[in-house]
Short mmCIF file of C-alpha atoms and ligand atoms in Angstrom, two decimals:
data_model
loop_
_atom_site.label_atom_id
_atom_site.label_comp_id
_atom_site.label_asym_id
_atom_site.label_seq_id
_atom_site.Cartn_x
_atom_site.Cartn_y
_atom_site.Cartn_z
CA UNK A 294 38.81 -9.57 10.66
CA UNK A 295 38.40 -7.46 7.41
CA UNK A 296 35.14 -7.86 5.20
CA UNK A 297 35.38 -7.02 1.71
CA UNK A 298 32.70 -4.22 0.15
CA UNK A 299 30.09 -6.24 -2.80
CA UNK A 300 31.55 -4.71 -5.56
CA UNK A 301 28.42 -2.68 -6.43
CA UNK A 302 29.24 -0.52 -3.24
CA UNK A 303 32.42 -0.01 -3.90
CA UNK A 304 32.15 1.45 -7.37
CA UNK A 305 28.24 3.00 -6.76
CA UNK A 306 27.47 2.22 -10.64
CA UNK A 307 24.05 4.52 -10.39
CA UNK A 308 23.47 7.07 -7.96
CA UNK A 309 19.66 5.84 -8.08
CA UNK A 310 20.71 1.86 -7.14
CA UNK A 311 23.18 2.54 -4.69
CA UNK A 312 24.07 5.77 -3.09
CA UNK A 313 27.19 5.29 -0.98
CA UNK A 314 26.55 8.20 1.78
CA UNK A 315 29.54 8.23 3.85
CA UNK A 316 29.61 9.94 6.97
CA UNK A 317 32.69 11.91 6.82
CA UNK A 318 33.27 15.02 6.23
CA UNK A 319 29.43 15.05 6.46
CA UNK A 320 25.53 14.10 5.72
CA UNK A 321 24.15 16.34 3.03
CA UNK A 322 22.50 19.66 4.25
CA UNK A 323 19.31 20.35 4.62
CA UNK A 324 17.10 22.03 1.48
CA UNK A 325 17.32 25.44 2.59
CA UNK A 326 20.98 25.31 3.69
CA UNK A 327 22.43 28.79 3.20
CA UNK A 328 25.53 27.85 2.12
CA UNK A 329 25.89 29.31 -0.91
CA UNK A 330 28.11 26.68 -2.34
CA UNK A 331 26.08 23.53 -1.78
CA UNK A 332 24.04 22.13 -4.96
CA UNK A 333 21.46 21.34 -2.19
CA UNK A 334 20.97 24.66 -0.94
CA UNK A 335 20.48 25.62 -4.92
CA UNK A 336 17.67 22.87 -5.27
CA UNK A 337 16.13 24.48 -2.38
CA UNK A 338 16.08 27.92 -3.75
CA UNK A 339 15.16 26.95 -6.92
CA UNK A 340 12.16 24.98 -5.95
CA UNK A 341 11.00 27.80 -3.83
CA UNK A 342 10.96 30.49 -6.62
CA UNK A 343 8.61 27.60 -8.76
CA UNK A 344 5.46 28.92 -6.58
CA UNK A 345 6.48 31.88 -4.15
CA UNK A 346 7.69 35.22 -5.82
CA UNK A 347 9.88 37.74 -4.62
CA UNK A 348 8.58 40.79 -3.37
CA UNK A 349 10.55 42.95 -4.60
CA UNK A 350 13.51 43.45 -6.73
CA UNK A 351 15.30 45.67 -4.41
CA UNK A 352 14.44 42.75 -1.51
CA UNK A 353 15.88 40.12 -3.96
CA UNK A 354 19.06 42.15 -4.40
CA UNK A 355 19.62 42.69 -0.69
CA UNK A 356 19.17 38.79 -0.02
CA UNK A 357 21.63 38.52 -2.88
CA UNK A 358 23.81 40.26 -1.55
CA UNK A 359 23.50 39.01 2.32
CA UNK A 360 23.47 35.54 0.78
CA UNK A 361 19.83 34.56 2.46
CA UNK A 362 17.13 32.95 0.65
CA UNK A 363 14.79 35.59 -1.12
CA UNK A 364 11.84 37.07 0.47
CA UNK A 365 9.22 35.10 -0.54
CA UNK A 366 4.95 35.58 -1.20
CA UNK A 367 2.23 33.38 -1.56
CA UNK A 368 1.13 32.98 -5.13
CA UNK A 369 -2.49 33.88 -5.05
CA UNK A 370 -5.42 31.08 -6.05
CA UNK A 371 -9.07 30.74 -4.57
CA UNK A 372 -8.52 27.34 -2.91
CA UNK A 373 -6.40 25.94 0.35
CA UNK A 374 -4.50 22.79 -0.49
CA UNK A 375 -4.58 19.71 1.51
CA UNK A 376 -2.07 16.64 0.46
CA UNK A 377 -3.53 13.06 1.28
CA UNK A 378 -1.16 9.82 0.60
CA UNK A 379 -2.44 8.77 -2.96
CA UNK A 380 -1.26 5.60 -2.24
CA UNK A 381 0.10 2.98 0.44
CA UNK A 382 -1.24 1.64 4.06
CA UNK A 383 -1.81 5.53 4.91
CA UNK A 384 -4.39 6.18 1.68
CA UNK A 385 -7.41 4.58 3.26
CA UNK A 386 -6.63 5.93 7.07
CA UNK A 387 -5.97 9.18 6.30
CA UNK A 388 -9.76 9.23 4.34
CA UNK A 389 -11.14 7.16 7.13
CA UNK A 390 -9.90 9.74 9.54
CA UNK A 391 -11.82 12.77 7.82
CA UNK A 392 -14.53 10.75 7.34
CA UNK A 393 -14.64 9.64 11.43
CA UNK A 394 -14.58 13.70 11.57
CA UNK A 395 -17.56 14.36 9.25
CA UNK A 396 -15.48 15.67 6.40
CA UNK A 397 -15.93 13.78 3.60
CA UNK A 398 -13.54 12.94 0.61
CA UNK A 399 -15.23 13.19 -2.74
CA UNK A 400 -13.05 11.44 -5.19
CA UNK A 401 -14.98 10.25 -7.95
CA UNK A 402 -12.39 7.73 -9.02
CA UNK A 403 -9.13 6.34 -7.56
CA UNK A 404 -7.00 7.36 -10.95
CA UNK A 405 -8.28 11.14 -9.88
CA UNK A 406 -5.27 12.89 -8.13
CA UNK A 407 -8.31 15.73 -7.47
CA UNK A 408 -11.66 15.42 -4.85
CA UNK A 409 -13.19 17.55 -3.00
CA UNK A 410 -14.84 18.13 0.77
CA UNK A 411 -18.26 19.12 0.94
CA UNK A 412 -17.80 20.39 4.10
CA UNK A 413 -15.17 22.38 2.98
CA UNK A 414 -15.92 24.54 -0.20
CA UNK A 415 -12.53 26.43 0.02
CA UNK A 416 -10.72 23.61 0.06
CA UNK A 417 -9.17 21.11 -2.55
CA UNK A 418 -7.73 17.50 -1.58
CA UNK A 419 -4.93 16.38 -3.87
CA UNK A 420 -3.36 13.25 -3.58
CA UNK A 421 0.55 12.52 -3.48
CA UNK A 422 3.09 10.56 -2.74
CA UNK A 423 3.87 11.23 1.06
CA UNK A 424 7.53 12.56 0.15
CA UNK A 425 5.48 14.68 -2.90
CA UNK A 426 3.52 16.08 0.02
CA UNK A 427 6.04 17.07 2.02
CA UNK A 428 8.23 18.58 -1.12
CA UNK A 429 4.70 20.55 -2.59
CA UNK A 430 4.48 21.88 1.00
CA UNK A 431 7.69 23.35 0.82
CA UNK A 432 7.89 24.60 -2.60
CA UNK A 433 3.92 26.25 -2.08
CA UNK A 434 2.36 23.87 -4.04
CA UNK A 435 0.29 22.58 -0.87
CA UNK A 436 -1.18 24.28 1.61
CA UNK A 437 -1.88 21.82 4.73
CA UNK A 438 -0.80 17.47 4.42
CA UNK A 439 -1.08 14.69 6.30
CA UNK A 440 1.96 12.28 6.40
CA UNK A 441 4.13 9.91 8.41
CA UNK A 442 6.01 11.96 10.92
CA UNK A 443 9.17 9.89 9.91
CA UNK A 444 8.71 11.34 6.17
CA UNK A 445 7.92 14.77 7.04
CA UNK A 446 11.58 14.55 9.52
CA UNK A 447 13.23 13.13 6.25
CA UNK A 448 12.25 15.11 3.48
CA UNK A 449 11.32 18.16 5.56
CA UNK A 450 14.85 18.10 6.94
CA UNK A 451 13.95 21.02 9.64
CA UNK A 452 12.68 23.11 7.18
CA UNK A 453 11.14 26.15 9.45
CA UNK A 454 7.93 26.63 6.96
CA UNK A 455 7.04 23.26 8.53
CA UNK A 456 4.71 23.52 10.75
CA UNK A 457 2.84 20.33 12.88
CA UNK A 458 -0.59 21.55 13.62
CA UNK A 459 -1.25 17.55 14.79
CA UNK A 460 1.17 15.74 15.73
CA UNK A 461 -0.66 12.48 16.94
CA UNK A 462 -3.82 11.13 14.69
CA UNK A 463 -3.43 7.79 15.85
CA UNK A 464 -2.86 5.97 12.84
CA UNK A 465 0.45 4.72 10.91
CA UNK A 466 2.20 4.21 14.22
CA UNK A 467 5.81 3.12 13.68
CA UNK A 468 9.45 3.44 14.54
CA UNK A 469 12.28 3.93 12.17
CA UNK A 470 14.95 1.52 14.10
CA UNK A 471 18.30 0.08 13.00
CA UNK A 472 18.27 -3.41 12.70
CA UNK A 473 21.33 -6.09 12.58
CA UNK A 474 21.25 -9.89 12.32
CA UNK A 475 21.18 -11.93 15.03
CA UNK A 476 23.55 -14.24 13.80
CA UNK A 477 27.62 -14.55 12.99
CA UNK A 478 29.59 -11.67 13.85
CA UNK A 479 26.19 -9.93 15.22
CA UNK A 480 24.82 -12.18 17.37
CA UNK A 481 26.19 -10.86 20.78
CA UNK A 482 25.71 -7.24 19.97
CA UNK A 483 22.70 -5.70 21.90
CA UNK A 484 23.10 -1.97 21.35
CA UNK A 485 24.16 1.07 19.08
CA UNK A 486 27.12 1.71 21.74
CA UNK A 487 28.53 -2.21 21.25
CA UNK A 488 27.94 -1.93 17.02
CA UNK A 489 30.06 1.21 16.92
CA UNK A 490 32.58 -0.48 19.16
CA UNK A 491 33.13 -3.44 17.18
CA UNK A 492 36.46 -3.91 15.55
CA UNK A 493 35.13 -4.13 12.00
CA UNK A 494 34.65 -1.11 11.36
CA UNK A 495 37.40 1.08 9.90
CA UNK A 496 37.72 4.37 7.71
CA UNK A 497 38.44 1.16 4.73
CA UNK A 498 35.74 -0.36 5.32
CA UNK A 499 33.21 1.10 7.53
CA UNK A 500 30.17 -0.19 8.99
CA UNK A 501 27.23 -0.48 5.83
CA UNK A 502 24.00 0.44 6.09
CA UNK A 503 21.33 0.60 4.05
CA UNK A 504 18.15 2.53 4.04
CA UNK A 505 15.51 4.87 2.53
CA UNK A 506 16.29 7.64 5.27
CA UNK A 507 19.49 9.30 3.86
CA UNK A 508 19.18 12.21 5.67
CA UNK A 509 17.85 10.98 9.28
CA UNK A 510 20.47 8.49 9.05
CA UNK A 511 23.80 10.00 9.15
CA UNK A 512 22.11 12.82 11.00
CA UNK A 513 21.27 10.61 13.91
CA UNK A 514 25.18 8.37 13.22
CA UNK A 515 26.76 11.95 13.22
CA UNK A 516 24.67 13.16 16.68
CA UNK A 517 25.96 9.79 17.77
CA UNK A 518 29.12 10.12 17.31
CA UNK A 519 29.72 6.78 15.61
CA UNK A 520 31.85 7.51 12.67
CA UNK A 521 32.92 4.99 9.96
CA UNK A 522 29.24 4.06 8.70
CA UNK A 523 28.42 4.12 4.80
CA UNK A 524 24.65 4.09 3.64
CA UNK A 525 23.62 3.18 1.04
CA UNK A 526 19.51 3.82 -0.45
CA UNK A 527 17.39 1.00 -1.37
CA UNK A 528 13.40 1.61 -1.64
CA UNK A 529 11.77 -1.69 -0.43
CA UNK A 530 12.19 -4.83 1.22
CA UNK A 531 15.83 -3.27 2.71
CA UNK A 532 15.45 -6.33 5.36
CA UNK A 533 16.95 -9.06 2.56
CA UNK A 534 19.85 -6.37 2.25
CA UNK A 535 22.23 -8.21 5.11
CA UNK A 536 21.33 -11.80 3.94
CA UNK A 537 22.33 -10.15 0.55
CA UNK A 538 25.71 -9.48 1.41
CA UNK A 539 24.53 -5.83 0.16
CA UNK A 540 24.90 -4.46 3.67
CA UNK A 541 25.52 -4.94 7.66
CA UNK A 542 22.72 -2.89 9.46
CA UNK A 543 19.41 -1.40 8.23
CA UNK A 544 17.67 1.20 8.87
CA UNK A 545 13.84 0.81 7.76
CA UNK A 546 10.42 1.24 9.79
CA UNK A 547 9.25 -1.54 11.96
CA UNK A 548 5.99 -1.82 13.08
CA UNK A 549 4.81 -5.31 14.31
CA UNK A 550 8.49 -6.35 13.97
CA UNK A 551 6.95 -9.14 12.17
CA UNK A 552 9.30 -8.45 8.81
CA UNK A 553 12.79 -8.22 10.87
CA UNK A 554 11.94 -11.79 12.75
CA UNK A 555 11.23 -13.08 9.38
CA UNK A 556 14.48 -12.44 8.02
CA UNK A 557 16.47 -13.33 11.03
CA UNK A 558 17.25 -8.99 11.88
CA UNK A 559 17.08 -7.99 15.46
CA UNK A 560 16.73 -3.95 17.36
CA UNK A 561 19.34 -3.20 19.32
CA UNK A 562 19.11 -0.66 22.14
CA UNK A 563 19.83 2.99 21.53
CA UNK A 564 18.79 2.40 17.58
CA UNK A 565 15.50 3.99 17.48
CA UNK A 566 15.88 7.46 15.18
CA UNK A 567 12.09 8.41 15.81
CA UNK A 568 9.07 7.53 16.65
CA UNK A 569 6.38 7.91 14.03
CA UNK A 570 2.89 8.32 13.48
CA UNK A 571 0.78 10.43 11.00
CA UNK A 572 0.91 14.07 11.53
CA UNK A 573 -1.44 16.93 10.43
CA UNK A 574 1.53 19.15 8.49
CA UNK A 575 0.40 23.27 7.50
CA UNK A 576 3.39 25.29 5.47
CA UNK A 577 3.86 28.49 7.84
CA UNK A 578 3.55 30.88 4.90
CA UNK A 579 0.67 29.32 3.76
CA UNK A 580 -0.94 30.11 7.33
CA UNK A 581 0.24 33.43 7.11
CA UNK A 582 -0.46 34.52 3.99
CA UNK A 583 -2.55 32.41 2.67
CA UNK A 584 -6.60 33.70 2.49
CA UNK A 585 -9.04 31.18 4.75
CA UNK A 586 -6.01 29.07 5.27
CA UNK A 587 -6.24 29.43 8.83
CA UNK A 588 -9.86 29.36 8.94
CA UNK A 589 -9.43 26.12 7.45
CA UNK A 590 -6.46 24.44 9.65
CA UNK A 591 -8.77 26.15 12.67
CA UNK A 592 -12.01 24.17 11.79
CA UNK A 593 -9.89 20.61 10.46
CA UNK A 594 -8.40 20.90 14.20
CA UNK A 595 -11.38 21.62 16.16
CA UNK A 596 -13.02 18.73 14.45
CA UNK A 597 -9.70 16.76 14.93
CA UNK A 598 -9.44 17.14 18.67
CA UNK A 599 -12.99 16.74 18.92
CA UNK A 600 -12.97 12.95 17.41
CA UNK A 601 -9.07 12.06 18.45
CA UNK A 602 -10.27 12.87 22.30
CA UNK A 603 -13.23 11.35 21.82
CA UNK A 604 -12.01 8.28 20.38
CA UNK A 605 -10.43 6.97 23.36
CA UNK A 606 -12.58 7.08 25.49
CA UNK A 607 -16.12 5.61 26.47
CA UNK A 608 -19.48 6.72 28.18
CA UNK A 609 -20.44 4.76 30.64
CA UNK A 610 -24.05 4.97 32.12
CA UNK A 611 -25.29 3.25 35.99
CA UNK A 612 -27.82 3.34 38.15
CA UNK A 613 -26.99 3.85 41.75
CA UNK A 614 -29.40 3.49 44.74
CA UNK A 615 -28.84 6.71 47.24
CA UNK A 616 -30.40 9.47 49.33
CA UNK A 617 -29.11 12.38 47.76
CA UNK A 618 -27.36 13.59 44.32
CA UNK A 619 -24.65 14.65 47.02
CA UNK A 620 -24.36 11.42 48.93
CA UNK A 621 -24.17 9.21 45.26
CA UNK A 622 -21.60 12.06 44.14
CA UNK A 623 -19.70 10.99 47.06
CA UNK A 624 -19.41 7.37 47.14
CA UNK A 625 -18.41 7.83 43.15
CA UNK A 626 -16.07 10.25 43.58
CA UNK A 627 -14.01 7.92 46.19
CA UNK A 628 -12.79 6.12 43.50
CA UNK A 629 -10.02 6.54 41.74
CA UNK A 630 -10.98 5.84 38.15
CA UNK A 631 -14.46 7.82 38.05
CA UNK A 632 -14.52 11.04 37.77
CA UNK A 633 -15.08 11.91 34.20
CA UNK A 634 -13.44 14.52 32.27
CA UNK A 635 -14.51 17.10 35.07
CA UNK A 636 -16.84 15.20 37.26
CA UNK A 637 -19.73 13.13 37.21
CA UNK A 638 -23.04 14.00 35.78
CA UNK A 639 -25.52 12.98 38.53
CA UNK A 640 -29.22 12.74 37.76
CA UNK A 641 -32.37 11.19 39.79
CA UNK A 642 -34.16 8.63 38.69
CA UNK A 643 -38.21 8.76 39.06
CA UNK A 644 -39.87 5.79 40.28
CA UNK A 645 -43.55 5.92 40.33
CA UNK A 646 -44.82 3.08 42.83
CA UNK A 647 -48.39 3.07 44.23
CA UNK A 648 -49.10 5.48 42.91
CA UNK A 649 -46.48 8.04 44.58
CA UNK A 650 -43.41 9.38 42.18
CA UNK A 651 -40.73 8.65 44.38
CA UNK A 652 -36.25 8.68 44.05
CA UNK A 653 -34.60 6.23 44.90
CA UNK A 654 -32.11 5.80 42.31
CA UNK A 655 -29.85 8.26 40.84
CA UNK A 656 -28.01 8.05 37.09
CA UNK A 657 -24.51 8.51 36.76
CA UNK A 658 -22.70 9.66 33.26
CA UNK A 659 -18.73 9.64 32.89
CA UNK A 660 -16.31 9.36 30.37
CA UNK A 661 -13.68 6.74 30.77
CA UNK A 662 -10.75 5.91 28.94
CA UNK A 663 -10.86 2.96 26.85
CA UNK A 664 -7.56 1.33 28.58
CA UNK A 665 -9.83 2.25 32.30
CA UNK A 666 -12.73 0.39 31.59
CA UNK A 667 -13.07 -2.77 33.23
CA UNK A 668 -11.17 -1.16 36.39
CA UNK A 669 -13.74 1.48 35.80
CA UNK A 670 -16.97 -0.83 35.98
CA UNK A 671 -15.46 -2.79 38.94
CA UNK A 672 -15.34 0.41 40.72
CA UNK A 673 -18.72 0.95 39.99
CA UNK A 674 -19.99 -1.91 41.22
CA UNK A 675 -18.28 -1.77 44.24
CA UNK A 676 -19.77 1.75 45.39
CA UNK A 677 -23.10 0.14 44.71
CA UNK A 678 -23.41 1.12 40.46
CA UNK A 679 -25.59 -1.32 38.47
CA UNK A 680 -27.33 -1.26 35.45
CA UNK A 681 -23.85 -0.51 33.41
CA UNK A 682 -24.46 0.62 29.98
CA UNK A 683 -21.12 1.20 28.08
CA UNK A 684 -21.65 3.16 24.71
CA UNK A 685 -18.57 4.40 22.44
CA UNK A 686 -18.19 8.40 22.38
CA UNK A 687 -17.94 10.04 19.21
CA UNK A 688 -16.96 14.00 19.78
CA UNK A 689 -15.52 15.66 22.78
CA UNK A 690 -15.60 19.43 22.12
CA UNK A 691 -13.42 21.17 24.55
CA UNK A 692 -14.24 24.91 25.41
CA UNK A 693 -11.21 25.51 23.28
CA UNK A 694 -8.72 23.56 21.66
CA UNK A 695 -5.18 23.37 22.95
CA UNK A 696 -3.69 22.66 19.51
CA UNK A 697 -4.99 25.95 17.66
CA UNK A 698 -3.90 28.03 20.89
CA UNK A 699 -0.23 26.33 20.18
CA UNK A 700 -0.41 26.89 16.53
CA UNK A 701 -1.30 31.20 17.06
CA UNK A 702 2.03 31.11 19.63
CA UNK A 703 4.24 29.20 17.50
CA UNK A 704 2.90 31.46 14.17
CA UNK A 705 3.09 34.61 16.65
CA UNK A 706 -0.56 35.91 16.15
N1 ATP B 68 4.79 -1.30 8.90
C1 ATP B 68 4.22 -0.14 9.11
N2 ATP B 68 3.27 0.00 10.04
C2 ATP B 68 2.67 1.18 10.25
N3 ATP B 68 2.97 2.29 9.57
C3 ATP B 68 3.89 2.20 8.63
C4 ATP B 68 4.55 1.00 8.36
N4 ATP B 68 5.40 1.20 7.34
C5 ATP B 68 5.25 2.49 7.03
N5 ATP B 68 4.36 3.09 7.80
C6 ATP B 68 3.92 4.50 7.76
O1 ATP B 68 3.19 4.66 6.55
C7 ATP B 68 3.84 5.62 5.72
C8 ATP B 68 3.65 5.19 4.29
O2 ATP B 68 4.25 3.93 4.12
P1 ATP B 68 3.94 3.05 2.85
O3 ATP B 68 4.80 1.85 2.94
O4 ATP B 68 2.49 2.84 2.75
O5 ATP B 68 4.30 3.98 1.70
P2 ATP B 68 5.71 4.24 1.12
O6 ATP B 68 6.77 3.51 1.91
O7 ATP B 68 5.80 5.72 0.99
O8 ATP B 68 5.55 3.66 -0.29
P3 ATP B 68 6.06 2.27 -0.81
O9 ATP B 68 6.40 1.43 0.38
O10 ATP B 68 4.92 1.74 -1.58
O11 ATP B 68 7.22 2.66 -1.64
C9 ATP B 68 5.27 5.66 6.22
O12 ATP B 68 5.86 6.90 5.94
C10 ATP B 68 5.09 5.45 7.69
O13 ATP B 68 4.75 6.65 8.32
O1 PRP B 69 7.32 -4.40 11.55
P1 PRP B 69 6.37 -4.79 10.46
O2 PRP B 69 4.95 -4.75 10.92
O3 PRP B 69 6.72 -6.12 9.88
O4 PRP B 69 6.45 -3.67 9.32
C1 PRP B 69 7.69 -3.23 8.82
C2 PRP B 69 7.72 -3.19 7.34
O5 PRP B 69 6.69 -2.32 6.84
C3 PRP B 69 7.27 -1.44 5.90
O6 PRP B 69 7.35 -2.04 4.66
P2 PRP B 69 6.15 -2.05 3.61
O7 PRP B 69 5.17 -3.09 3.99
O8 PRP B 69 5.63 -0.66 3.48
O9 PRP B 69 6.86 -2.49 2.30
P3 PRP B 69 7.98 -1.70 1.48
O10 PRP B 69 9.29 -2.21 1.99
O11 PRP B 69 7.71 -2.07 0.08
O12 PRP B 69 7.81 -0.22 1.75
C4 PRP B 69 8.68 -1.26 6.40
O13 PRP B 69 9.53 -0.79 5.36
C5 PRP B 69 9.05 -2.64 6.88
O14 PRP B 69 9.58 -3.42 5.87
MG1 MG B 70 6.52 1.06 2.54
#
């Protein structure tokens, strides 16, 4: 059966409308590339030298002449960057999230692309476009960002001055999927395996797909190895693009999956690129060279941690009747679900009854994870807890913090 291409695929009328991608001979490489030939690999360079100088002139000739990248340094200023989403669903979170850590955004109005943190006088918010973010990060014009993990993968394209200092924050959680339709020549196909088999799909006319991910796309078709695909970029509301006619598969981010059932689009297994969530980014020179950068990334994370661990889990307070600290320790420890973060906090309880101050009760404090609770309380009860006062927990402050341990390794300090 042979499909014919909509005529605005086959002639790609505006590189900005529709960007026919195909996957042979291959996807474009990423910014930095080294080839010396590829425009991409000139974009990269040249956005580098906007902010970062060379050191030298005699460096700059050697990496001429080796064909690497120039030696680059931090262009001084007084203040460490941070990137927040200016706008979209990750805006508001990404403020909420500071605030939930005591650092406060001062914007004093939305149209302001500038604010400030009280808490931290060295450092400057500025607000972007998530791509922006990821782009000012690599050319120096950001210090530290938080974004969606899928667009630091996609615009970051591996770039080592990446660096994730947080990789889970708990908000914007997503999964960048391909999606076909569950209907006509789809409607038996259940995985990436079966859509690459199906006899379509020729060199002529290959399998279409269109997306915003350009770069994570044919990367993850090439690593694959499903050849004869074609993307093609749209911005928004991809999931009318197969009812269209415009293409065969998607790729976009699904969340709920709320907008693929809408327009009759179904997963198939083996289609998920990445999962996604927002991400706490640094740029590695930045970190390096970058005066009070790390001081700042170091206090952010503590603070991070400190809410992020926090925020899962619960305290829960009892009264249990016993003879001894010991003996309640005991009976509480026998349970699966209640031992705390290291152990239970055991305290007596004085009872003063005619007269005489006497113990016959003894408080217990854990932590227990949100998803634990009502196992948790039953547990309780059955060793004899009751009383049970649940309260949310709003810091956990480890004796240190595994993140910041990872970040010295990975920045070798
Ligand atoms: N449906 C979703 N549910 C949860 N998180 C999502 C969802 N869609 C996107 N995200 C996350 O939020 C980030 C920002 O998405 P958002 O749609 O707000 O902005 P955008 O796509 O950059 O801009 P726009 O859609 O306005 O062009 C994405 O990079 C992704 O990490
Ligand atoms: O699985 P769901 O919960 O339905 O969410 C998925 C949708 O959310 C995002 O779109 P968004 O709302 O950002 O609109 P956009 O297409 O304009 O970016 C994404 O591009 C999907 O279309
Ligand atoms: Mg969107």
């Amino acid at each position: 059966m042979s499909i014919l291409l909509p005529t605005n695929l086959q002639k790609c009328p505006s590189p900005s409308l529709s960007l026919s991608l195909s996957l042979s001979p291959s996807p474009p490489p990423p910014i930095h590339s080294p080839s010396p030939s590829s425009a991409f690999s000139y974009l990269g360079t040249r956005r580098r030298c906007l902010r970062f100088v060379t050191s030298s002139v005699a460096s700059l000739q050697s990496s001429v002449a080796n064909g690497s990248a120039p030696a680059a340094v931090v262009v001084e200023r007084g203040q460490i960057r941070l990137g927040l989403p200016s706008k979209g669903r990750m805006a508001a979170d990404a403020i909420d999230l500071l605030k939930d850590c005591q650092l406060f955004v001062k914007q004093v109005n939305p149209r302001q692309y500038v604010a400030q943190i009280p808490q931290l006088p060295n450092t400057e918010v500025w607000f972007q476009r998530p791509k922006d973010i990821v782009r000012k990060l690599l050319s120096g014009d950001l210090d530290l960002g938080i974004v969606g993990l899928d667009t630091l993968s996609e615009y970051g394209q591996g770039d080592e001055d990446l660096i994730i200092v947080h990789e889970a924050l708990n908000f914007g959680d997503c999964h960048l999927s391909i999606a076909i339709p569950n209907y006509g020549i789809f409607e038996n196909i259940k995985s990436l395996k079966e859509l690459a088999q199906m006899p379509q799909w020729s060199e002529e006319r290959p399998l279409r797909v269109a997306t915003g991910f350009t770069y994570l796309g044919p990367k993850f078709m090439k690593e694959n190895g499903i050849q004869h695909v074609a993307f093609s970029t749209a911005d928004g509301a991809l999931e009318a693009a197969p009812a269209m006619g415009i293409a065969d598969a998607i790729l976009d981010l699904v969340s709920s999956g709320t907008t693929l059932k809408e327009n009759n689009l179904k997963e198939i297994d083996g289609g998920v690129v990445l999962e996604s969530q927002a991400v706490l980014v640094a740029s590695r020179r930045a970190l390096t060279d970058r005066k009070g950068a790390l001081n700042t990334v170091h206090e952010i994370l503590e603070r991070l941690e400190a809410h992020l661990k926090a925020d899962g889990q619960f305290t829960v307070v009892a009264n249990m009747r016993g003879n001894s600290a010991e003996e309640v320790a005991e009976r509480v420890l026998s349970q699966p679900s209640l031992s705390g973060l290291q152990g239970p906090t055991i305290s007596p309880v004085y009872c003063k009854q005619d007269g005489q101050v006497s113990i016959d009760y003894y408080a217990i404090v854990i932590c227990v994870p949100k998803k634990a609770l009502y196992e948790s309380v039953k547990q309780l009860r059955a060793v004899g807890g009751s009383g049970v006062l649940v309260s949310p927990l709003t810091y956990i402050f480890d004796e240190d913090t595994p993140r910041w341990g990872q970040l010295l390794t990975n920045l070798k300090l």
